[in-house]
Amino acid sequence: TVLVAVKLGILALLIAAAFYGFVSHGASYPVHHLPVSFKQFMTSVGITFFAYAGFGVITNAAADVKNPKLTIARAIYWTLTIVILLYISLAFVVLANMPMAQLLKNANTAVALVAEQILGKAGYVLIYGAAIIAFMTGISATFFSIFRISQALAQDGVLPRFYERPFLGKGSWGNLLTIGVTAWATAAFDFSAIVNFSSAAFLVSYLAVFGANWLLREKTKAYPPLV
């Protein structure tokens, strides 16, 4: 919670400073025209879907909160709203302060470069700090979800028993295998390929969940037209 608060605080500081400078200088918002290929468009869709796929992790905390039916639903809708506003605000900040040619050349570090332009060297350092924190919290949340699911599947006999066999406290040998495979895939494959493959896996999984929800709609009390 502390790490996420620090990360959001840094981004909020950058956004507030950028909007203040934009309004105080009476600047006009630049219009960018950039032709993109179908492949580039689909890659961006995959990355965007991957960025939002993590919201499924929230449901894995249902056993640890009071009144999960209300709390989990609120958590999903509130965080979706906050993140959408955050993404749109950051896009505005970057596009309003960086020429398109420079953005294309520095796509992976654009936010940090804009932060340096607005807040000086401290802004550059703060954004890199926020990126490191985002990486740490994202990995932690994802592993929390994966370990919970794999342990439950092992208990139901779907996965091998070593996914629940203890290893170093509350960990399991299955957790160790998952971390090993993830580390190998990260080192062996290109980031875009990993994102697209993961997005496809998420999509298939969610379609299966929708299908199961439809079959069990009387038990889950799901709203059929929405499913």
Coordinates of C-alpha atoms in Angstrom, one line a residue:
T1 CA 0.0 0.0 0.0
V2 CA 2.8 2.4 0.9
L3 CA 4.7 1.6 -2.4
V4 CA 1.5 2.2 -4.5
A5 CA 0.8 5.4 -2.6
V6 CA 4.4 6.7 -3.4
K7 CA 4.1 5.7 -7.0
L8 CA 0.7 7.5 -7.5
G9 CA 2.0 10.5 -5.6
I10 CA 4.9 10.9 -8.0
L11 CA 2.6 10.6 -11.0
A12 CA 0.1 13.0 -9.5
L13 CA 2.9 15.6 -8.9
L14 CA 4.0 15.4 -12.5
I15 CA 0.5 15.7 -13.9
A16 CA -0.4 18.6 -11.6
A17 CA 2.9 20.5 -12.5
A18 CA 2.3 19.9 -16.2
F19 CA -1.3 21.1 -16.1
Y20 CA -0.3 24.1 -14.1
G21 CA 2.4 25.0 -16.6
F22 CA 0.0 24.4 -19.5
V23 CA -2.8 26.6 -18.1
S24 CA -0.5 29.4 -16.8
H25 CA 1.3 29.7 -20.2
G26 CA -2.0 29.7 -22.1
A27 CA -0.6 27.0 -24.4
S28 CA -2.7 25.3 -27.1
Y29 CA -2.8 21.5 -27.3
P30 CA -0.8 20.3 -30.3
V31 CA -2.5 18.0 -32.8
H32 CA -0.5 15.0 -34.0
H33 CA -1.2 13.0 -37.2
L34 CA 0.6 9.7 -37.2
P35 CA -0.1 7.0 -39.8
V36 CA 0.1 3.5 -38.2
S37 CA 0.1 0.1 -39.8
F38 CA -2.4 -2.6 -38.9
K39 CA 0.3 -4.6 -37.2
Q40 CA 1.3 -1.6 -35.1
F41 CA -2.3 -1.0 -34.2
M42 CA -2.9 -4.6 -33.1
T43 CA 0.4 -4.6 -31.1
S44 CA -0.9 -1.5 -29.2
V45 CA -4.2 -3.2 -28.5
G46 CA -2.3 -6.2 -27.1
I47 CA -0.2 -4.0 -24.8
T48 CA -3.3 -2.1 -23.7
F49 CA -5.2 -5.3 -23.0
F50 CA -2.2 -6.6 -21.1
A51 CA -2.1 -3.4 -19.0
Y52 CA -5.7 -3.9 -17.9
A53 CA -5.6 -7.7 -17.5
G54 CA -4.2 -7.4 -14.0
F55 CA -7.6 -6.2 -12.7
G56 CA -8.6 -9.9 -12.5
V57 CA -6.0 -10.2 -9.7
I58 CA -8.4 -8.2 -7.4
T59 CA -10.8 -11.1 -7.3
N60 CA -8.2 -13.4 -5.7
A61 CA -8.3 -11.3 -2.5
A62 CA -12.0 -12.1 -2.0
A63 CA -11.3 -14.5 0.8
D64 CA -9.4 -11.9 2.8
V65 CA -11.9 -9.0 2.8
K66 CA -15.1 -8.4 4.6
N67 CA -18.3 -8.4 2.5
P68 CA -16.4 -9.4 -0.7
K69 CA -19.5 -9.1 -2.9
L70 CA -19.5 -5.3 -2.3
T71 CA -15.9 -4.6 -1.6
I72 CA -14.4 -6.5 -4.6
A73 CA -16.9 -4.9 -7.0
R74 CA -16.1 -1.4 -5.6
A75 CA -12.4 -2.1 -5.8
I76 CA -12.6 -3.1 -9.5
Y77 CA -14.7 -0.1 -10.6
W78 CA -12.8 2.5 -8.5
T79 CA -9.4 1.3 -9.7
L80 CA -10.5 1.1 -13.3
T81 CA -11.7 4.7 -13.2
I82 CA -8.6 5.9 -11.5
V83 CA -6.2 4.2 -13.9
I84 CA -8.2 5.4 -17.0
L85 CA -7.9 9.0 -15.7
L86 CA -4.2 8.4 -15.0
Y87 CA -3.4 7.0 -18.4
I88 CA -5.3 9.8 -20.2
S89 CA -3.7 12.5 -18.1
L90 CA -0.2 11.1 -18.7
A91 CA -0.9 10.9 -22.5
F92 CA -1.9 14.5 -22.4
V93 CA 1.2 15.5 -20.5
V94 CA 3.5 13.7 -22.9
L95 CA 1.9 14.8 -26.1
A96 CA 1.6 18.4 -24.9
N97 CA 5.3 18.6 -24.0
M98 CA 7.1 16.5 -26.6
P99 CA 7.2 16.7 -30.4
M100 CA 6.0 13.5 -32.2
A101 CA 9.4 12.8 -33.7
Q102 CA 11.1 12.9 -30.3
L103 CA 8.3 10.8 -28.8
L104 CA 8.8 8.0 -31.4
K105 CA 12.6 8.1 -30.8
N106 CA 12.2 7.9 -27.0
A107 CA 9.0 5.9 -26.6
N108 CA 10.2 3.9 -23.6
T109 CA 11.5 6.9 -21.7
A110 CA 9.1 9.6 -22.8
V111 CA 7.5 10.1 -19.4
A112 CA 10.9 10.5 -17.7
L113 CA 12.1 13.0 -20.3
V114 CA 9.0 15.1 -19.9
A115 CA 9.3 14.9 -16.2
E116 CA 12.9 16.2 -16.5
Q117 CA 11.6 19.0 -18.8
I118 CA 8.9 20.1 -16.2
L119 CA 10.5 19.3 -12.8
G120 CA 14.2 19.3 -13.7
K121 CA 16.7 16.5 -12.9
A122 CA 14.7 15.6 -9.8
G123 CA 11.6 14.8 -12.0
Y124 CA 13.7 12.4 -14.1
V125 CA 14.9 10.6 -11.0
L126 CA 11.4 10.5 -9.5
I127 CA 9.8 8.9 -12.6
Y128 CA 12.5 6.2 -12.8
G129 CA 11.8 5.6 -9.1
A130 CA 8.1 5.3 -9.8
A131 CA 8.8 2.9 -12.7
I132 CA 10.9 0.6 -10.4
I133 CA 8.1 0.7 -7.7
A134 CA 5.5 -0.1 -10.4
F135 CA 7.6 -3.1 -11.5
M136 CA 7.9 -4.4 -7.9
T137 CA 4.3 -4.0 -7.0
G138 CA 3.1 -5.4 -10.4
I139 CA 5.2 -8.5 -10.0
S140 CA 4.1 -9.0 -6.4
A141 CA 0.4 -8.7 -7.3
T142 CA 0.7 -11.0 -10.2
F143 CA 2.6 -13.7 -8.3
F144 CA 0.0 -13.4 -5.5
S145 CA -2.7 -14.2 -8.0
I146 CA -0.7 -17.0 -9.7
F147 CA 0.3 -18.7 -6.4
R148 CA -3.3 -18.6 -5.0
I149 CA -4.8 -20.1 -8.2
S150 CA -2.1 -22.8 -8.6
Q151 CA -2.4 -23.8 -5.0
A152 CA -6.2 -24.1 -5.2
L153 CA -6.0 -26.1 -8.5
A154 CA -3.4 -28.4 -6.8
Q155 CA -5.8 -29.0 -3.9
D156 CA -8.6 -29.9 -6.4
G157 CA -6.3 -32.3 -8.2
V158 CA -6.1 -30.3 -11.4
L159 CA -2.4 -29.5 -11.0
P160 CA 0.3 -31.8 -9.6
R161 CA 0.7 -31.9 -5.9
F162 CA 4.1 -30.2 -5.8
Y163 CA 2.2 -27.0 -6.4
E164 CA 1.1 -27.1 -2.8
R165 CA 4.1 -29.0 -1.3
P166 CA 5.8 -26.5 1.1
F167 CA 9.0 -24.8 0.2
L168 CA 10.5 -22.0 2.4
G169 CA 7.5 -21.1 4.7
K170 CA 4.3 -20.6 2.8
G171 CA 5.9 -21.0 -0.6
S172 CA 5.6 -24.2 -2.6
W173 CA 7.8 -26.1 -5.1
G174 CA 5.2 -25.1 -7.8
N175 CA 5.9 -21.4 -6.9
L176 CA 9.6 -22.0 -7.5
L177 CA 8.9 -23.7 -10.9
T178 CA 6.7 -20.7 -11.9
I179 CA 9.4 -18.2 -11.0
G180 CA 12.0 -20.2 -12.9
V181 CA 9.9 -20.5 -16.1
T182 CA 9.0 -16.8 -15.9
A183 CA 12.7 -15.8 -15.5
W184 CA 13.7 -18.0 -18.4
A185 CA 11.0 -16.6 -20.7
T186 CA 11.9 -13.0 -19.8
A187 CA 15.6 -13.6 -20.7
A188 CA 14.8 -15.7 -23.8
F189 CA 12.1 -13.7 -25.6
D190 CA 11.5 -10.2 -26.9
F191 CA 9.2 -8.1 -24.6
S192 CA 6.6 -7.4 -27.3
A193 CA 6.4 -11.1 -28.1
I194 CA 5.8 -11.9 -24.4
V195 CA 3.2 -9.2 -24.1
N196 CA 1.3 -10.4 -27.2
F197 CA 1.5 -14.1 -26.1
S198 CA 0.4 -13.2 -22.5
S199 CA -2.5 -11.0 -23.8
A200 CA -3.7 -13.9 -26.0
A201 CA -3.5 -16.3 -23.0
F202 CA -5.4 -13.8 -20.8
L203 CA -8.1 -13.4 -23.5
V204 CA -8.6 -17.2 -23.9
S205 CA -8.8 -17.5 -20.1
Y206 CA -11.3 -14.7 -19.7
L207 CA -13.5 -16.1 -22.5
A208 CA -13.5 -19.4 -20.7
V209 CA -14.5 -17.6 -17.5
F210 CA -17.4 -15.9 -19.3
G211 CA -18.5 -19.3 -20.7
A212 CA -18.4 -20.9 -17.3
N213 CA -20.2 -17.9 -15.8
W214 CA -22.9 -18.3 -18.4
L215 CA -23.4 -22.0 -17.6
L216 CA -23.4 -21.3 -13.9
R217 CA -25.4 -18.0 -14.1
E218 CA -28.1 -19.2 -11.7
K219 CA -25.5 -20.0 -9.1
T220 CA -23.3 -16.9 -9.7
K221 CA -26.4 -14.7 -10.1
A222 CA -24.7 -13.0 -13.0
Y223 CA -26.7 -10.6 -15.2
P224 CA -27.2 -12.7 -18.4
P225 CA -27.3 -9.9 -21.0
L226 CA -24.0 -8.5 -19.7
V227 CA -22.3 -11.9 -19.7

